[in-house]
Coordinates of C-alpha atoms and ligand atoms in Angstrom, one line a residue:
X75 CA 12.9 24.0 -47.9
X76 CA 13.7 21.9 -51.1
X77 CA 17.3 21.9 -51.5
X78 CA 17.2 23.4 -54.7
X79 CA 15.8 26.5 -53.3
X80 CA 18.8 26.8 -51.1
X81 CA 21.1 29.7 -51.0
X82 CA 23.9 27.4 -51.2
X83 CA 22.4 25.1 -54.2
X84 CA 22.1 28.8 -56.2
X85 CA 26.1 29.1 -55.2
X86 CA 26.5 25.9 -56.5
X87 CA 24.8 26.6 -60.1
X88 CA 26.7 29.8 -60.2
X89 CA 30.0 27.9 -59.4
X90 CA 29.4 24.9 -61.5
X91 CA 29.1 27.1 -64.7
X92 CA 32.1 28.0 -64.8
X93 CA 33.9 24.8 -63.2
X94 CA 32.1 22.9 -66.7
X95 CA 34.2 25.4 -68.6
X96 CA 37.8 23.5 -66.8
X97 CA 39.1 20.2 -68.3
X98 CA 40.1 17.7 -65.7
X99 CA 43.5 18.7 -66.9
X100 CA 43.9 21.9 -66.0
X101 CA 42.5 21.1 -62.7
X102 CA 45.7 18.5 -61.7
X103 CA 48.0 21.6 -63.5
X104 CA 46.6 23.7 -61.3
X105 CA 47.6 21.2 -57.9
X106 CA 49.9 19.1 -57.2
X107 CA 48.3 18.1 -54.2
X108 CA 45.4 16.9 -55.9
X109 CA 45.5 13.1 -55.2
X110 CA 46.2 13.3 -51.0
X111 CA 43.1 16.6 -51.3
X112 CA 40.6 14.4 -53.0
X113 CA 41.7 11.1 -51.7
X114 CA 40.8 9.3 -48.5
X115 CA 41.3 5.7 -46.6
X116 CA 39.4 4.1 -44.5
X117 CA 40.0 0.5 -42.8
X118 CA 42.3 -0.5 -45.8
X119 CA 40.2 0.9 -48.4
X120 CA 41.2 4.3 -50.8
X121 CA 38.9 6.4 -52.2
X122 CA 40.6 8.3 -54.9
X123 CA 38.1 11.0 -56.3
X124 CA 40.8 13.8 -57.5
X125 CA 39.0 12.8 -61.3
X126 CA 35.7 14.0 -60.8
X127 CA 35.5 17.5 -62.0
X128 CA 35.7 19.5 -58.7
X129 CA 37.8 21.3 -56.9
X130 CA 38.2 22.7 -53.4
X131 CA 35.5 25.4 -53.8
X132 CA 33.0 22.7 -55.1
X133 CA 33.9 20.4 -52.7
X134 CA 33.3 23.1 -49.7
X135 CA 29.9 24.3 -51.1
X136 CA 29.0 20.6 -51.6
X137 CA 29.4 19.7 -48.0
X138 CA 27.3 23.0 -47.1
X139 CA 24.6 20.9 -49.0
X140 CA 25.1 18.3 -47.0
X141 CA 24.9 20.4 -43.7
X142 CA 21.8 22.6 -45.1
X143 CA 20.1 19.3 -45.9
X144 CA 20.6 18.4 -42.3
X145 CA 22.6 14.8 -43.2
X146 CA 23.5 14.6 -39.8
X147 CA 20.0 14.6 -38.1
X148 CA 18.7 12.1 -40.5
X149 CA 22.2 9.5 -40.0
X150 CA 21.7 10.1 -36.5
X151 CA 17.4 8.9 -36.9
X152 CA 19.0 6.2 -39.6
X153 CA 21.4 4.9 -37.0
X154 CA 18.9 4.7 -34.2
X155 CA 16.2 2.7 -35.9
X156 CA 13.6 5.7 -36.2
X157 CA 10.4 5.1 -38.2
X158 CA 11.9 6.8 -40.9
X159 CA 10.1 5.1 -43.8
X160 CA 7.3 7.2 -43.1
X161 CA 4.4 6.1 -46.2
X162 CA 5.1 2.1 -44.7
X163 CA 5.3 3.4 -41.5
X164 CA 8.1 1.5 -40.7
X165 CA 11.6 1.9 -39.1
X166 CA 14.6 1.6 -40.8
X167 CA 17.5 -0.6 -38.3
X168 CA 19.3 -3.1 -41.1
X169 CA 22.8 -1.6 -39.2
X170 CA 21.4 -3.6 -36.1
X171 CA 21.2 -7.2 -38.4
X172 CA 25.1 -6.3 -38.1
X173 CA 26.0 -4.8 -34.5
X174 CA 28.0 -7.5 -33.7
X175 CA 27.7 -7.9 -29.2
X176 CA 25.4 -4.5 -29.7
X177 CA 23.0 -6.5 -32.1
X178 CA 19.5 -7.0 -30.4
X179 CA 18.4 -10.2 -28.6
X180 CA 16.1 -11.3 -31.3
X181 CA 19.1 -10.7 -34.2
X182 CA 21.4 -12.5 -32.3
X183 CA 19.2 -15.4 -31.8
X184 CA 18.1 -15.5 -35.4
X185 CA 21.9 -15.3 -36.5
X186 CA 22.9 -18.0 -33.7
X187 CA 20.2 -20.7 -35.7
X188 CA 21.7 -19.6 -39.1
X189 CA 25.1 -20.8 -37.5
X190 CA 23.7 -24.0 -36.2
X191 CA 21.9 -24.7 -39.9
X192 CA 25.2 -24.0 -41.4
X193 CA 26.9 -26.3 -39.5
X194 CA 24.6 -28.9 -39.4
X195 CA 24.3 -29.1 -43.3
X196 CA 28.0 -28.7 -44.0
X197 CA 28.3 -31.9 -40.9
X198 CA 26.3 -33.6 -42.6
X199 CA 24.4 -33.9 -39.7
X200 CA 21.0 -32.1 -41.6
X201 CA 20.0 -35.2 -43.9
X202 CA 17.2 -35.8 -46.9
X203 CA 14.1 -37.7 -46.5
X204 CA 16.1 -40.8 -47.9
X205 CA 18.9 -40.3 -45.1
X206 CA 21.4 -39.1 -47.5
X207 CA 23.6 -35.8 -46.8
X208 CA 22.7 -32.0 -48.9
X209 CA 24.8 -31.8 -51.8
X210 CA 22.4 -28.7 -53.2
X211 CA 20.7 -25.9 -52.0
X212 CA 18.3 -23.7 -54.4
X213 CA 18.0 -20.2 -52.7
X214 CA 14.2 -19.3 -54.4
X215 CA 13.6 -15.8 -54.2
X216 CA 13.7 -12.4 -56.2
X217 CA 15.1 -9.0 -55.8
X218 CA 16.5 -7.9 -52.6
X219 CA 15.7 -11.8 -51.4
X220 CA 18.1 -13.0 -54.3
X221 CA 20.5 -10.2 -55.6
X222 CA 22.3 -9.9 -52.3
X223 CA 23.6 -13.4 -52.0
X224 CA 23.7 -14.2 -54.9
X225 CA 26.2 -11.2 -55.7
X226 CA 27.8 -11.9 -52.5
X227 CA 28.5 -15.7 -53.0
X228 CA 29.9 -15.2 -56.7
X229 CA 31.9 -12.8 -55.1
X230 CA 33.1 -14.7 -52.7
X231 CA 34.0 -17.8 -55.0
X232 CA 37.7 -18.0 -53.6
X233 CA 35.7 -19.4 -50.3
X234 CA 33.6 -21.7 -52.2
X235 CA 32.5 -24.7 -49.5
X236 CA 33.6 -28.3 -50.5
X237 CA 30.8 -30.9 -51.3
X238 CA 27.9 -28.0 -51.6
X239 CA 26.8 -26.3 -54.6
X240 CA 24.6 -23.3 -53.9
X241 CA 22.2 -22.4 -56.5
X242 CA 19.7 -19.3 -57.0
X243 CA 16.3 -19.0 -58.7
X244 CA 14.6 -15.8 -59.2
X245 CA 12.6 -15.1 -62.4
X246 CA 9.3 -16.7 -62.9
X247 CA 10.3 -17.8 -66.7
X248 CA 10.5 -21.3 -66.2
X249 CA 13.6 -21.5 -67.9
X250 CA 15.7 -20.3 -64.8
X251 CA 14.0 -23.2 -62.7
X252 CA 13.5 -25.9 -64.9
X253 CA 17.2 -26.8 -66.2
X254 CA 18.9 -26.4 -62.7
X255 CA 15.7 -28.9 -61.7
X256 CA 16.9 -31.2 -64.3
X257 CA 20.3 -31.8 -63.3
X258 CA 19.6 -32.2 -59.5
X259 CA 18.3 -34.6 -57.6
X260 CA 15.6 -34.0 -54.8
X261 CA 17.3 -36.7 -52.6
X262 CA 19.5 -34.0 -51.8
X263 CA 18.8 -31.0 -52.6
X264 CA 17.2 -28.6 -50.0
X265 CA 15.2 -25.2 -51.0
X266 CA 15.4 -22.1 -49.1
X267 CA 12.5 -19.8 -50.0
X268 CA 13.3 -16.1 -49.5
X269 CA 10.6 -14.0 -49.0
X270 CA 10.1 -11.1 -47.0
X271 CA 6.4 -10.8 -47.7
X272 CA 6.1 -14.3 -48.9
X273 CA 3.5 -13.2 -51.4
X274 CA 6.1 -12.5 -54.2
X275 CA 4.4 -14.0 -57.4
X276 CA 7.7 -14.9 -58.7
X277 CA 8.7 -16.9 -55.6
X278 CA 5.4 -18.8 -54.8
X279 CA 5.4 -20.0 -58.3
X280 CA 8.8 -21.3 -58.5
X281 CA 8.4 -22.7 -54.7
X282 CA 5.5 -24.5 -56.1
X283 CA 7.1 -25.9 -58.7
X284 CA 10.0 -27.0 -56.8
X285 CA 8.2 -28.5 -53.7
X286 CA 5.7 -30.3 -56.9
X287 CA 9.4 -31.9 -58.0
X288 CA 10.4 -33.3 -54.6
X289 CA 7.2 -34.6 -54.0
X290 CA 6.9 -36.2 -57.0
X291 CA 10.1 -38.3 -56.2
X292 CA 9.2 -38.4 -52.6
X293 CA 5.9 -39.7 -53.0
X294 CA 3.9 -40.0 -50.0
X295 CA 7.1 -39.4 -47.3
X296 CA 5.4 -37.2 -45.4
X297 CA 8.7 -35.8 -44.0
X298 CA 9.9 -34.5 -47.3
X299 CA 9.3 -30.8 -46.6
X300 CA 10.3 -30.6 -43.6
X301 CA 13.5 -31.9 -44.6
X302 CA 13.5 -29.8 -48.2
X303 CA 12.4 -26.8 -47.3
X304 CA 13.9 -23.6 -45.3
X305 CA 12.0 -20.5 -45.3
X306 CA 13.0 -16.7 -44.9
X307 CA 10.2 -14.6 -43.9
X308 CA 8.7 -12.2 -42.1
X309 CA 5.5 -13.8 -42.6
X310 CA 4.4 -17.0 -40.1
X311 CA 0.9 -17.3 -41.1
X312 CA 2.1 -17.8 -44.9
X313 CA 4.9 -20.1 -44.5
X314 CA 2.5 -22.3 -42.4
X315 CA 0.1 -22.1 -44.6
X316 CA 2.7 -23.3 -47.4
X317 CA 3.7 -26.1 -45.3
X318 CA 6.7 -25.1 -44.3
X319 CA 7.1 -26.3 -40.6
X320 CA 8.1 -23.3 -38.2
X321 CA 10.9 -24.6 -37.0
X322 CA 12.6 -24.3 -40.5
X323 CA 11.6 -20.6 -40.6
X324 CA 14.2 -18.2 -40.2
X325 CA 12.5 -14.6 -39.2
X326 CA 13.5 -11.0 -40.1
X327 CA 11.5 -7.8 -39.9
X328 CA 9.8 -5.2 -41.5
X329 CA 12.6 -3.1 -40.4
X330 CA 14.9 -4.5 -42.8
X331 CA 14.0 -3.1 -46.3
X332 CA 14.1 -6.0 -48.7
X333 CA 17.4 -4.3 -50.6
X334 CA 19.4 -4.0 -46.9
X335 CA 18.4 -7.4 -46.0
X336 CA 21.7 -9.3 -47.3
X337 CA 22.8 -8.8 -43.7
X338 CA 19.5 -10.7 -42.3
X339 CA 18.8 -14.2 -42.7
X340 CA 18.4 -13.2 -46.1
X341 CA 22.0 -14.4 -46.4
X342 CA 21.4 -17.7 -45.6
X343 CA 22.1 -19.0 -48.9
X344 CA 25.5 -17.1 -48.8
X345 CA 26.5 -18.7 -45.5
X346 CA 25.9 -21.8 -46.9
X347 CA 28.0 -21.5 -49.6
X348 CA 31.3 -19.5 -47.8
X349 CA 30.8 -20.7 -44.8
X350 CA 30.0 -19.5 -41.4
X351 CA 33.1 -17.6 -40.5
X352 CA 32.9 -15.8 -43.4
X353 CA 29.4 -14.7 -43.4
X354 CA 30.6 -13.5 -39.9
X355 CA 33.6 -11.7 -41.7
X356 CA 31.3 -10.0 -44.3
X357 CA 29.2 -8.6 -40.8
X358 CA 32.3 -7.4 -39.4
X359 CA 33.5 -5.4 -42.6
X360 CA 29.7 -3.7 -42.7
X361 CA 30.1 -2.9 -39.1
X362 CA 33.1 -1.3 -39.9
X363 CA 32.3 1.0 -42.5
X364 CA 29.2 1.8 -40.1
X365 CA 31.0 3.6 -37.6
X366 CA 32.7 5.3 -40.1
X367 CA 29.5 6.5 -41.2
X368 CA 28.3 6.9 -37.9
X369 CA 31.6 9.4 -36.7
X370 CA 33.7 10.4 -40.1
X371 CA 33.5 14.6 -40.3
X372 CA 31.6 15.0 -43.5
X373 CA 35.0 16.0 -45.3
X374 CA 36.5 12.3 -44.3
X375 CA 33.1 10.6 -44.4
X376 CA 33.3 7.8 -47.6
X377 CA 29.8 7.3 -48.4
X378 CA 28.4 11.1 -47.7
X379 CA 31.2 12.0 -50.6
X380 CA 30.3 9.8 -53.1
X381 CA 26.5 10.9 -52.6
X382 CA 27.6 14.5 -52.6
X383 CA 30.0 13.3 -55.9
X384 CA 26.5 11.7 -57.2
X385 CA 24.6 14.2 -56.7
X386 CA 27.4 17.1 -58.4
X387 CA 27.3 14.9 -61.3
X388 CA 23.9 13.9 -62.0
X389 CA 22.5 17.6 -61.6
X390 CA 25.2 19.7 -62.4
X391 CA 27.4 18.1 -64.7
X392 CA 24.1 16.2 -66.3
X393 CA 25.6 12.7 -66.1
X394 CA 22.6 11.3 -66.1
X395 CA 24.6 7.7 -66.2
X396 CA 26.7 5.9 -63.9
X397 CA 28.9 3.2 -64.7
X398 CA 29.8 0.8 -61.9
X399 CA 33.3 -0.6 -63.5
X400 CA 34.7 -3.7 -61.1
X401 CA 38.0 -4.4 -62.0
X402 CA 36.8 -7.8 -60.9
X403 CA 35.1 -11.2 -62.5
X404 CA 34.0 -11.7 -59.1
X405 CA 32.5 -8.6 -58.9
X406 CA 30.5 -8.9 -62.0
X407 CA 26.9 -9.4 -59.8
X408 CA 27.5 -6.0 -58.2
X409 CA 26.3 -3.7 -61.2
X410 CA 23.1 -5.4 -60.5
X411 CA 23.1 -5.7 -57.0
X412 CA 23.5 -1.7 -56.9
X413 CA 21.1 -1.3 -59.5
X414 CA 18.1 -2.4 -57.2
X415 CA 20.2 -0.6 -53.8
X416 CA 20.2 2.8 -55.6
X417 CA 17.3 2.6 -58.3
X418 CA 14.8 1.2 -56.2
X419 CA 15.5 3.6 -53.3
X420 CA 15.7 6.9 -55.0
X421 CA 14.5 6.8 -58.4
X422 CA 11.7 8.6 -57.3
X423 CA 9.7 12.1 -58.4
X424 CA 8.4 13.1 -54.7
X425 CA 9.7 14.3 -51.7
X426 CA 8.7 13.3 -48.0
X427 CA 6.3 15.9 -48.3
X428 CA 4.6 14.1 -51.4
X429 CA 5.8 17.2 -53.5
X430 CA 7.5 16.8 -57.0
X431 CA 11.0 16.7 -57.0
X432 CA 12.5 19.6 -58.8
X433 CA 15.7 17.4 -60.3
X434 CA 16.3 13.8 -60.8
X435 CA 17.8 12.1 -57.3
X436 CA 19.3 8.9 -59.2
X437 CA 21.2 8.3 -62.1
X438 CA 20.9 4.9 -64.1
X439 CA 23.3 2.6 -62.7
X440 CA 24.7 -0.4 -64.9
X441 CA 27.9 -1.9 -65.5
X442 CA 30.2 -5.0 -66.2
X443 CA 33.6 -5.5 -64.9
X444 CA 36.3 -4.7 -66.4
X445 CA 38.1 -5.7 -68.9
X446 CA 35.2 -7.0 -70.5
X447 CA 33.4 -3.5 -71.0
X448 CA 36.2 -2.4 -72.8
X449 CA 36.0 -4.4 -75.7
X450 CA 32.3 -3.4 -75.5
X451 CA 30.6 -0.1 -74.2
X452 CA 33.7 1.7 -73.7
X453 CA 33.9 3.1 -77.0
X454 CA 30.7 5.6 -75.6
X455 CA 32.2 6.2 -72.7
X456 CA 35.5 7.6 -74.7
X457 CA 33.9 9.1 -77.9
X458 CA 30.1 8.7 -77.1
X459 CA 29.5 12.8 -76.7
X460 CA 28.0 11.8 -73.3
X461 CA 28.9 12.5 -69.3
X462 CA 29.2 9.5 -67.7
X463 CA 30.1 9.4 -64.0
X464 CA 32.2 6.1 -63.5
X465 CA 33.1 4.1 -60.3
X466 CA 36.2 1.9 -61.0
X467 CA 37.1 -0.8 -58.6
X468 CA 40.1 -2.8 -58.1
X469 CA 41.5 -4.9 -55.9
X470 CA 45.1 -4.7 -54.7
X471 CA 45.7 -8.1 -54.7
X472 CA 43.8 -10.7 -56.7
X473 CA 41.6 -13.3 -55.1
X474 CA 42.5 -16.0 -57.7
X475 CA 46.5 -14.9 -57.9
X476 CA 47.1 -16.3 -61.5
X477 CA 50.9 -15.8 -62.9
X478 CA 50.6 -12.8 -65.3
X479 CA 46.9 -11.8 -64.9
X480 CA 46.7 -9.2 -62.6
X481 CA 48.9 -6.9 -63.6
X482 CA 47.3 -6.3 -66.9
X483 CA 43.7 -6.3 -65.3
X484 CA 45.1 -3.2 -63.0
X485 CA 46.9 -1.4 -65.6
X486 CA 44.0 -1.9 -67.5
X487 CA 41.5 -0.3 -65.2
X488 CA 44.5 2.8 -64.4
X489 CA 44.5 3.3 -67.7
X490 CA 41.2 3.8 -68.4
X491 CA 40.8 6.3 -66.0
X492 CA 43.2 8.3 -67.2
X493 CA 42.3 8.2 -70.6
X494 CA 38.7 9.3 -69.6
X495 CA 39.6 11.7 -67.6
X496 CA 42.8 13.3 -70.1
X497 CA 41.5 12.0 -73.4
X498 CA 43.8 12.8 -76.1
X499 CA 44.3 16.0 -78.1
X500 CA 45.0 16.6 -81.4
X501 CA 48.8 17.5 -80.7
X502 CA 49.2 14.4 -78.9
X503 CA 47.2 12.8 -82.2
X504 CA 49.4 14.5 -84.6
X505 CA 52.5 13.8 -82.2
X506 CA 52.1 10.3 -83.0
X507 CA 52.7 10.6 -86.6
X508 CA 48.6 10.1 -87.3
X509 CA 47.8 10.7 -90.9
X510 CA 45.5 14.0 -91.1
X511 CA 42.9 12.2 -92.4
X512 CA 42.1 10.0 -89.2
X513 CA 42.5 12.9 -86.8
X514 CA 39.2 13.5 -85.9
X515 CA 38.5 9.9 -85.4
X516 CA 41.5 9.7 -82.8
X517 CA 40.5 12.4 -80.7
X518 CA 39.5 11.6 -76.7
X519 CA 37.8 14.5 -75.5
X520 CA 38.0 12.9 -72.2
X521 CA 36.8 15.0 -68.5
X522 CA 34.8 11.9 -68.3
X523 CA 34.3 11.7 -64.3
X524 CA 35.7 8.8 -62.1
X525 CA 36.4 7.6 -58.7
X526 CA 38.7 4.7 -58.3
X527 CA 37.4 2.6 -54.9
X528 CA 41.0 0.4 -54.0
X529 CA 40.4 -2.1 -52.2
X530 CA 43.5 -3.9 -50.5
X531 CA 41.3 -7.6 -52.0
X532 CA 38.5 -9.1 -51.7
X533 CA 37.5 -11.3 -48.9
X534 CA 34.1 -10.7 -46.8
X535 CA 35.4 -8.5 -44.7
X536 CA 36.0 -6.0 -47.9
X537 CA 33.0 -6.9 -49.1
X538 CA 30.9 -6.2 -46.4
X539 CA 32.4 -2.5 -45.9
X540 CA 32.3 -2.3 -49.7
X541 CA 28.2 -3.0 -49.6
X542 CA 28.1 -0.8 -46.5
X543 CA 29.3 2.0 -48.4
X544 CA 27.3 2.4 -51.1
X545 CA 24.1 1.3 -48.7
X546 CA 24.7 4.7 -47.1
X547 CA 26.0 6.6 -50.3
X548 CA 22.1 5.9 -51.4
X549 CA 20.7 7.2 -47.8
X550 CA 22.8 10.5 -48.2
X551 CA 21.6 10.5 -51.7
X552 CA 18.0 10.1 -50.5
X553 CA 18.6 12.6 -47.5
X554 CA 19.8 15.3 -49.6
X555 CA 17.0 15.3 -52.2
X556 CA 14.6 14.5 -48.7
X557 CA 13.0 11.9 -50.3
X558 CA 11.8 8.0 -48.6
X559 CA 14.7 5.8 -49.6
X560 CA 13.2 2.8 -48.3
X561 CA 9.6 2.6 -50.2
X562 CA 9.5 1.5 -53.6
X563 CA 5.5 2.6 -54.7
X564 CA 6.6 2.7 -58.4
X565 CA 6.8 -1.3 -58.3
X566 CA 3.1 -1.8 -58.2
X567 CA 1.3 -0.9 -60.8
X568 CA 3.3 -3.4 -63.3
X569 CA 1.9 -6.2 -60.5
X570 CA -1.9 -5.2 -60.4
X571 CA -1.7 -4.9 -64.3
X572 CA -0.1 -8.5 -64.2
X573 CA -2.9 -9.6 -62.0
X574 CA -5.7 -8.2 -64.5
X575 CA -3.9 -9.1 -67.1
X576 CA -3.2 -13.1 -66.8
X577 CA -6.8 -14.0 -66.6
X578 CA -7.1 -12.3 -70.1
X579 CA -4.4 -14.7 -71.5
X580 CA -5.6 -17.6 -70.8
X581 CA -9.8 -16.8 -71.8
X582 CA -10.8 -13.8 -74.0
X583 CA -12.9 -11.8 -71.7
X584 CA -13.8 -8.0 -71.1
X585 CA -10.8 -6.3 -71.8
X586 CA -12.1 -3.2 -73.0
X587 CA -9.8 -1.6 -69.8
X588 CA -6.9 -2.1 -71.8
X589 CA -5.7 0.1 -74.8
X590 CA -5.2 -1.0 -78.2
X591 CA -1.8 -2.1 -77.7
X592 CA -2.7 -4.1 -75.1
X593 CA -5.7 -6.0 -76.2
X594 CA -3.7 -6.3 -79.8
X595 CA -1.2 -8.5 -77.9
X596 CA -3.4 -10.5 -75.9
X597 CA -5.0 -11.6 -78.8
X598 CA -1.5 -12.6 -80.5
X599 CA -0.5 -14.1 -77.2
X600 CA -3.4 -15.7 -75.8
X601 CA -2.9 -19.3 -74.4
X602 CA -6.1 -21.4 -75.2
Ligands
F6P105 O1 8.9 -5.8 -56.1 C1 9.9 -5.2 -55.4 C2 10.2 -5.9 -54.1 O2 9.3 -5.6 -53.2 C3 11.6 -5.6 -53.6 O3 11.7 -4.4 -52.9 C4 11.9 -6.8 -52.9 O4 13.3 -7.0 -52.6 C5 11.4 -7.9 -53.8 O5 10.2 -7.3 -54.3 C6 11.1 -9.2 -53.2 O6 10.2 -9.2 -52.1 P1 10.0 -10.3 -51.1 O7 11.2 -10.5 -50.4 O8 8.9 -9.9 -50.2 O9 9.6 -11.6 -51.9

């Protein structure tokens, strides 16, 4: 049965018309306890979500959702590596890239040659075709096979490795490649091409172009790829037939979704550029929030609330928004990072069973960190007339401890969430000695919704549980509207258009397929 046809989801409508009616305000009058009721830790972190706009009744019928939508069958099928990705036909096991002693054979293996690669390039040991040590690696992939590391290694600047600068390419626009081309130099640089599939258009293209640039200073040195190019794949036959030799192939499987793959030898790139024992760390902290996952009782359990949270908002408050707020310049890759996690997994209109959805599963994620929103999209959030659900950040302690910047950065983000939440009324306006005339434009209607994630800094142990989190926030979210979390169908028109399309822009030929919008612009743009 759909969830919405549930007795309890009818509860819930009947409930949340009259909890819209309460201003965040009169829920903390009404309990003092509200903070400990709607807070939690876990393994150093706090999750403080007294400001969303529930209380105890809502919180109770939302975990009956959770029960009626049988969340612990499908973590229990999740955990166990079922074929749960049922129109691939493929399992879903990326908590076994990160089992630690429990991991498979195969994962271990793969993770022991990651090790040995590390070590050998930050040795020294690994050398270029002329003999001279790696000073730069170009990690050449898109999407899941670039947004994880690269998030993760700007996150994890503070660990930065000496004597190696870690670099990413993703979009085919030449302008990503081409300037970080020109200021290297293919003596020592080594590529690592990231590909699940490794049919990615993007990726070929710019792994042309780059292997085209060594060879052209290489000239005939026959060992130049071998000793240029790494590849990440799942796909042998291709990165053979690419010429990358096998024993630079790292492998991973079609069990791990390209979005969970961070974990895989998908993070490659990242080890490279913190370092081994860090990588490790970041493993550790995903385990970790795993068997929280894995044991929590739904009222304790981190990532089931903030799907239940999502879910509350984005149907029944009608936040059809959420703001992913770091309190963190080192954070500022993670808006994006979660935008491919939690679009790309449940921004979707059918159900296992292929039948519409009857609401929307995802909101539209996007963010920047804080401060720097503040002096820029804030002013919506505040005044904007819109419900925005908002996931603040912060870290206890700062990562680059700076004399007088810390402080500010956290009473920044506390006061933001407060003023969202309490806004300002026009007492408090007029209290402030406000002419008349300007009251209207001081008001803060605030009952903006917000959860504050603390986290005691950020290292790769954090990290990992911090990723962790909101990997199984988006399976609850997908397990509650029953919907495949791990396919992603509604990328593929855009690439057989593309496909159809190029040929047309660089000959005029039949393109009486194509509306009048399109053929209008392939005449403006064609390339002769
Ligand atoms: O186009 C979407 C997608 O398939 C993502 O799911 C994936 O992370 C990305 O493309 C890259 O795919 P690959 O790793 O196979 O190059």
């Amino acid at each position: 049965m759909a969830i919405t046809n549930t007795p309890t989801w009818q509860t819930l409508a009947t409930h949340a018309a009259s909890l819209r009616q309460r201003h965040l305000r009169e829920l903390f009058a009404a309990d003092e306890q509200r903070f400990s009721r709607f807070s939690r830790r876990q393994d150093g972190l706090v999750l403080d979500y007294s400001k969303q706009r529930i209380d105890a009744d809502t919180h109770r019928l939302l975990l009956d959702l959770a029960a009626a939508a049988d969340i612990d069958g499908w973590r229990r099928k999740m955990l166990a590596g079922e074929t749960i990705n049922h129109t691939e036909g493929r399992a879903v096991h990326h908590i076994a890239l990160r089992a630690g002693d429990a991991a498979p054979a195969e994962v271990r293996a793969v993770l022991e040659r990651m090790r040995d690669c590390c070590e050998n390039i930050h040795g020294g040991i690994w050398r270029g075709w002329t003999g001279q040590r790696i000073t730069d690696v170009v990690n050449i992939g898109i999407g899941g096979s670039d947004l994880g590391p690269r998030m993760a290694a700007r996150a994890l600047a503070a660990w930065q490795q000496p004597d190696l600068r870690v670099h990413f390419v993703a979009n085919v626009d030449g302008a990503d490649i081409a300037p970080l081309l020109a200021r290297l130099d293919p003596r020592t640089t080594l590529f690592i091409i990231a590909s699940k599939t490794f049919t990615t258009q993007e990726t070929l293209i710019n792994a042309g172009t780059a292997r085209a640039w060594l060879l052209a200073a290489a000239g005939d040195a026959d060992d130049a790829v071998a000793k240029h190019f790494i590849a990440i794949s799942t796909a042998r036959e291709r990165t053979r037939q690419f010429g990358i030799a096998d024993a630079n192939v790292f492998e991973f499987w079609d069990w791990v979704g390209g979005r969970f793959s961070l974990w895989s030898a998908i993070g490659l790139s990242l080890a490279l550029a913190v370092g081994w024992r860090q990588f490790a760390a970041l493993l550790a902290g995903a385990r970790s929030m795993d068997e929280h996952f894995a044991s929590a009782p739904a009222a304790d359990n981190l990532p089931l609330t903030l799907a239940l949270l999502s879910l509350w908002n984005t149907h029944f408050l009608g936040a059809r928004s959420a703001a992913v707020l770091p309190y963190s310049q080192s954070l500022e890759k993670l808006p994006a990072y979660l935008q491919q996690l939690e679009m790309e997994s449940n921004g979707k209109q059918t159900d296992r069973a292929g039948q519409p959805l009857s609401g929307v599963p995802c909101p539209i994620v996007w963010g920047e960190p804080g401060t720097n929103g503040q002096h820029s999209f804030y002013q919506l959030l505040h005044q904007g007339g819109q419900i925005v659900a908002c996931d603040f950040i912060a870290l206890a302690a700062s990562d680059f401890p700076l004399a007088g910047h810390h402080r500010p950065l956290l009473a920044n983000c506390l006061a933001q969430s407060a003023a969202l939440a309490f806004g300002q009324t026009a007492a408090e306006v007029r209290a402030a000695g406000v002419a008349e005339a300007l009251l209207p434009y001081k008001l803060f209607p605030g009952n903006q919704p917000s959860t504050t994630l603390v986290l005691p800094a950020l290292n790769a142990h954090t990290l990992g549980q911090l990723l962790a989190l909101y990997e199984h926030k988006t399976f609850c979210l997908g397990v509650l509207w029953n919907i495949n979390s791990f396919d992603q169908w509604g990328v593929e028109l855009g690439k057989t258009l593309a496909g159809r399309i190029e040929p047309l822009l660089a000959a005029a030929g039949d393109d009486s397929a194509f509306d009048a919008s399109t053929r209008g612009l392939l005449t403006l743009l064609r390339q002769s």
